[in-house]
Amino acid sequence: MSDPSQTGASATGAAAATSSTTSSSVSVGTKIRQDIITGTHAPGSKLREAALAKQYAVSRIPVREALRSLEAEGLVESRPYSGSMVAPSPVEDAEDLFEIRIVLESATAKRAAKRSAEQSSGAAPDDRWHGVRKEISDILAEGDVVIEQERYEDLAVLNMRFHFAVAELSGSVSFISLLRQISGKIEWLYSLNVTRRGPQAWPEHREIIAAIDAGQEAKAVEVMARHVRRSRDSYFAMMAEKTP
Amino acid sequence: MSDPSQTGASATGAAAATSSTTSSSVSVGTKIRQDIITGTHAPGSKLREAALAKQYAVSRIPVREALRSLEAEGLVESRPYSGSMVAPSPVEDAEDLFEIRIVLESATAKRAAKRSAEQSSGAAPDDRWHGVRKEISDILAEGDVVIEQERYEDLAVLNMRFHFAVAELSGSVSFISLLRQISGKIEWLYSLNVTRRGPQAWPEHREIIAAIDAGQEAKAVEVMARHVRRSRDSYFAMMAEKTP
DNA sequence: GCTTAACGTTTTGTATACAACTTCTGAGAA
DNA sequence: TTCTCAGAAGTTGTATACAAAACGTTAAGC
């Protein structure tokens, strides 16, 4: 029925594996999220706890916990004693989601540039900074390889990882957690309509990181905002040609 | 031991009471949240499910659900099989939280102004718009009364309600839910250090709504950003004089 | 025919019981 | 002394069982 392989490990779950234990609750959550994103559970359809429990071969308790998490992510809506249902399609909120990305990611880029300057001047050294900065270089390099081999599916994941890594460079846990909040809907949005802009967009990431490295806050904001705006325009262009 | 009166009904919970049923889970969540915000549960302290269950006279199940919700709000941090603890004091993230408010609320103000223009021109009429707009007028009027009577505690709640109402005017559920996400931490931040800027800040709300009514997007952004920035500066000034 | 109220079914919410994991303690060896 | 590794204690995670509320159905009344 359901594939036994753990597909999970979405771009979001990049947390350091301090504890290898993955409670069945989060595992079920990952699967339900996947089923929502891929459309197996259609928007607006009811999510019955008993059915989900049977489907994923667990009791209702982990299912409930998973539903709560998904509710926080905005993928599920619940009402007491009335149950849960899949949230409306994120396509309705596409404009909002991109605007949120524009304002939030512009802010993280600005912060990252600021912190970069601080690192260079040695004002407030942070050991983790260099690690994250190196990870970004790795991501960019891996992206080149992936583009070379035309494995665009993997590029989407790398894209997510890049943007979250920039957020980490900003050093703001609040911004990171907010971005994580909407990442589910963003992923959902993209999966409904796989954009092929990846290869063209990739070089823009180097522009972004260059501005950050140079400590140019205004430039970083401008480049990041333009990058996300282009992503948005590409999305809507694709939507338009899909439904003429 | 624990006061039996339902203190709850934080400014956040302004959802329309479609169903009068309040599951004990959310009720417990409200109480724990309150205890975190007021400092009864200190930052970093462990939150043992059994203890909380006994304290609030429920089983561990509702406690767990409440903890999950609080985790999503950023007030609690959890690790599988290791338990939950109160998140670090939001004071550390104060700068971030205000910056998030600046970018998010500027965006909602801009949207609200845009929608206001649409309402005036009759392009995309929305019945709910007028209701929310009227609610704002009521909030502003009530604020005047509260200031007259120097009941500044109530002003804090009205302030929250005003800002959420503006977000609702924007018509973007995504923005609203994101603001709701951080509202818990914002509330926490303020409660640690009750600002007395309320009375001076109140007239600025009229500036904001005036810009929105006029449909002036740029102006609305500017005024809202300045308003939140002043709030931030006032907060840090008070923190500075508190710890010299 | 339409509305409405009562009843049974279904589903969610919660309590209890048990399993799985972490963490603390302390003994033993290098 | 310090490190390592059992083992016990305690806490979290999950399954089962039961209570409470919502929903759908049916039948009575207008």
Coordinates of C-alpha atoms in Angstrom, one line a residue, chain B:
Chain B
M1 CA -2.9 25.5 43.7
S2 CA -3.8 26.6 40.2
D3 CA -6.4 29.3 39.9
P4 CA -9.6 27.8 38.5
S5 CA -10.6 30.9 36.6
Q6 CA -10.1 30.9 32.9
T7 CA -7.7 33.8 32.5
G8 CA -7.0 33.0 28.8
A9 CA -8.4 34.8 25.8
S10 CA -5.1 36.3 24.8
A11 CA -5.1 38.9 22.1
T12 CA -4.2 36.2 19.7
G13 CA -7.3 34.2 20.2
A14 CA -9.6 36.5 18.4
A15 CA -11.0 33.9 16.1
A16 CA -14.7 33.9 15.6
A17 CA -16.4 31.6 18.0
T18 CA -17.8 29.2 15.5
S19 CA -17.8 26.3 17.9
S20 CA -18.2 27.1 21.6
T21 CA -16.4 23.9 22.5
T22 CA -12.9 24.4 23.9
S23 CA -11.1 21.2 24.2
S24 CA -9.2 20.8 27.4
S25 CA -6.0 20.6 25.3
V26 CA -6.2 24.2 24.1
S27 CA -7.3 25.3 27.5
V28 CA -4.2 23.7 29.1
G29 CA -2.1 25.2 26.4
T30 CA -3.4 28.7 27.2
K31 CA -2.6 28.2 30.9
I32 CA 0.9 26.9 30.2
R33 CA 1.5 29.8 27.8
Q34 CA 0.4 32.2 30.4
D35 CA 2.7 30.6 33.0
I36 CA 5.6 30.9 30.6
I37 CA 4.9 34.5 29.7
T38 CA 4.5 35.5 33.3
G39 CA 7.7 33.7 34.2
T40 CA 6.2 31.0 36.4
H41 CA 8.0 28.6 34.2
A42 CA 11.4 30.1 33.8
P43 CA 13.3 30.0 30.5
G44 CA 15.3 26.9 30.1
S45 CA 13.4 25.0 32.8
K46 CA 12.3 21.5 32.0
L47 CA 8.6 20.9 31.5
R48 CA 7.7 17.5 32.7
E49 CA 4.5 16.1 31.2
A50 CA 3.5 14.3 34.4
A51 CA 4.0 17.3 36.6
L52 CA 2.1 19.6 34.2
A53 CA -0.7 17.0 34.0
K54 CA -1.0 16.9 37.7
Q55 CA -0.8 20.6 38.0
Y56 CA -3.6 21.2 35.6
A57 CA -5.6 18.2 36.6
V58 CA -5.6 16.5 33.2
S59 CA -3.9 13.5 31.7
R60 CA -0.6 13.7 29.8
I61 CA -2.3 13.6 26.4
P62 CA -3.7 17.1 26.4
V63 CA -0.5 18.3 28.0
R64 CA 1.5 16.8 25.1
E65 CA -0.7 18.4 22.5
A66 CA -0.4 21.8 24.2
L67 CA 3.4 21.4 24.3
R68 CA 3.3 20.7 20.6
S69 CA 1.4 23.9 19.9
L70 CA 3.7 25.9 22.1
E71 CA 6.6 24.4 20.3
A72 CA 5.2 25.7 17.0
E73 CA 4.9 29.1 18.6
G74 CA 8.5 29.0 19.7
L75 CA 7.8 29.2 23.4
V76 CA 8.9 25.6 24.0
E77 CA 11.7 23.5 22.6
S78 CA 11.5 19.7 22.5
R79 CA 13.6 16.7 21.6
P80 CA 12.3 13.2 21.1
Y81 CA 12.5 11.1 24.2
S82 CA 14.3 13.9 26.0
G83 CA 11.3 16.1 26.7
S84 CA 10.4 19.8 26.5
M85 CA 11.8 22.9 28.1
V86 CA 10.9 26.5 28.1
A87 CA 12.6 28.3 25.2
P88 CA 15.3 30.8 26.0
S89 CA 14.2 34.2 27.0
P90 CA 12.9 36.2 23.9
V91 CA 15.0 39.1 25.1
E92 CA 17.9 37.5 23.2
D93 CA 15.9 37.7 20.0
A94 CA 14.4 41.1 20.7
E95 CA 16.2 42.7 17.8
D96 CA 15.1 39.9 15.4
L97 CA 11.5 40.0 16.6
F98 CA 11.2 43.7 16.0
E99 CA 12.8 43.4 12.6
I100 CA 10.4 40.7 11.7
R101 CA 7.5 42.8 12.9
I102 CA 8.8 45.7 10.8
V103 CA 9.0 43.7 7.5
L104 CA 5.8 41.7 8.1
E105 CA 3.7 44.6 9.3
S106 CA 4.9 47.0 6.7
A107 CA 3.9 44.4 4.1
T108 CA 0.4 44.0 5.7
A109 CA 0.0 47.8 5.8
K110 CA 0.9 48.0 2.1
R111 CA -1.6 45.3 1.2
A112 CA -4.3 46.9 3.3
A113 CA -3.8 50.2 1.5
K114 CA -3.9 48.5 -1.8
R115 CA -7.1 46.7 -0.9
S116 CA -8.6 49.9 0.5
A117 CA -8.1 51.5 -2.9
E118 CA -9.8 48.5 -4.5
Q119 CA -12.7 48.8 -2.2
S120 CA -13.2 52.4 -3.0
S121 CA -13.1 51.8 -6.7
G122 CA -15.4 48.9 -6.4
A123 CA -12.9 46.7 -8.2
A124 CA -13.0 43.7 -5.9
P125 CA -15.6 44.3 -3.2
D126 CA -15.4 42.2 0.0
D127 CA -18.1 42.3 2.6
R128 CA -15.8 41.3 5.4
W129 CA -13.6 44.3 4.7
H130 CA -16.1 46.8 6.0
G131 CA -16.6 44.8 9.2
V132 CA -12.9 44.7 10.0
R133 CA -12.6 48.4 9.1
K134 CA -15.4 49.2 11.5
E135 CA -13.8 47.1 14.2
I136 CA -10.6 49.2 13.9
S137 CA -12.6 52.3 14.4
D138 CA -14.1 50.7 17.5
I139 CA -10.6 49.7 18.8
L140 CA -9.3 53.2 18.3
A141 CA -12.2 54.8 20.1
E142 CA -12.0 52.3 22.9
G143 CA -8.3 53.1 23.2
D144 CA -9.1 56.8 23.7
V145 CA -11.4 55.8 26.6
V146 CA -8.7 53.5 28.1
I147 CA -6.1 56.2 27.9
E148 CA -8.5 58.7 29.5
Q149 CA -8.9 56.3 32.4
E150 CA -5.2 55.4 32.5
R151 CA -5.9 51.7 32.3
Y152 CA -2.7 51.0 30.4
E153 CA -2.9 47.2 30.9
D154 CA -5.9 47.1 28.7
L155 CA -4.2 49.3 26.1
A156 CA -1.6 46.6 25.5
V157 CA -4.4 44.2 24.5
L158 CA -6.0 46.8 22.3
N159 CA -2.7 47.5 20.7
M160 CA -2.4 43.8 19.7
R161 CA -5.9 43.8 18.4
F162 CA -5.3 46.9 16.3
H163 CA -2.2 45.4 14.6
F164 CA -4.0 42.1 13.9
A165 CA -7.0 43.9 12.5
V166 CA -4.7 45.7 10.1
A167 CA -3.3 42.4 9.1
E168 CA -6.8 41.2 8.5
L169 CA -7.4 44.2 6.3
S170 CA -4.6 43.0 4.2
G171 CA -6.7 40.0 3.4
S172 CA -3.7 37.7 3.4
V173 CA -4.2 34.6 5.6
S174 CA -0.5 33.7 5.2
F175 CA 0.6 37.0 6.7
I176 CA -1.9 36.8 9.5
S177 CA -0.8 33.3 10.4
L178 CA 2.8 34.2 10.4
L179 CA 2.2 37.2 12.6
R180 CA 0.2 34.9 14.9
Q181 CA 3.2 32.6 15.0
I182 CA 5.4 35.3 16.5
S183 CA 2.7 37.0 18.6
G184 CA 3.4 34.6 21.4
K185 CA 7.1 35.7 21.6
I186 CA 6.2 39.3 21.2
E187 CA 3.7 39.1 24.0
W188 CA 6.3 37.4 26.1
L189 CA 8.8 40.1 25.3
Y190 CA 6.5 42.8 26.3
S191 CA 5.3 41.1 29.5
L192 CA 8.9 40.9 30.7
N193 CA 9.1 44.6 30.4
V194 CA 5.9 46.5 30.3
T195 CA 6.4 49.5 28.1
R196 CA 4.6 52.7 28.9
R197 CA 4.8 54.0 25.4
G198 CA 1.2 53.1 24.8
P199 CA -0.4 56.5 25.2
Q200 CA 2.2 58.2 23.1
A201 CA 2.0 55.6 20.4
W202 CA -1.8 55.5 20.1
P203 CA -2.1 58.5 17.8
E204 CA 0.3 56.8 15.4
H205 CA -2.3 54.2 14.8
R206 CA -4.6 56.9 13.3
E207 CA -1.8 57.9 11.0
I208 CA -1.5 54.3 9.8
I209 CA -5.2 53.8 9.2
A210 CA -5.4 57.2 7.5
A211 CA -2.8 56.1 5.0
I212 CA -4.6 52.9 4.4
D213 CA -7.9 54.6 3.9
A214 CA -6.3 56.9 1.4
G215 CA -4.9 53.9 -0.4
Q216 CA -1.4 55.3 -0.2
E217 CA 0.7 52.2 -0.1
A218 CA 4.1 53.8 0.2
K219 CA 2.9 56.1 3.0
A220 CA 1.3 53.2 4.8
V221 CA 4.6 51.3 4.7
E222 CA 6.5 54.3 5.9
V223 CA 4.2 55.1 8.8
M224 CA 3.9 51.5 10.0
A225 CA 7.6 50.9 9.8
R226 CA 8.3 54.0 11.8
H227 CA 5.7 53.0 14.3
V228 CA 7.2 49.6 15.0
R229 CA 10.7 51.1 14.9
R230 CA 9.7 53.5 17.6
S231 CA 8.3 50.7 19.6
R232 CA 11.5 48.9 19.3
D233 CA 13.6 51.9 20.3
S234 CA 11.4 52.5 23.3
Y235 CA 11.8 48.9 24.3
F236 CA 15.6 49.0 24.2
A237 CA 15.7 52.4 25.9
M238 CA 13.7 50.9 28.8
M239 CA 15.9 47.8 28.9
A240 CA 19.0 50.1 29.0
E241 CA 17.8 52.1 31.9
K242 CA 16.6 49.0 33.7
T243 CA 20.1 47.5 33.7
P244 CA 22.5 50.3 33.8

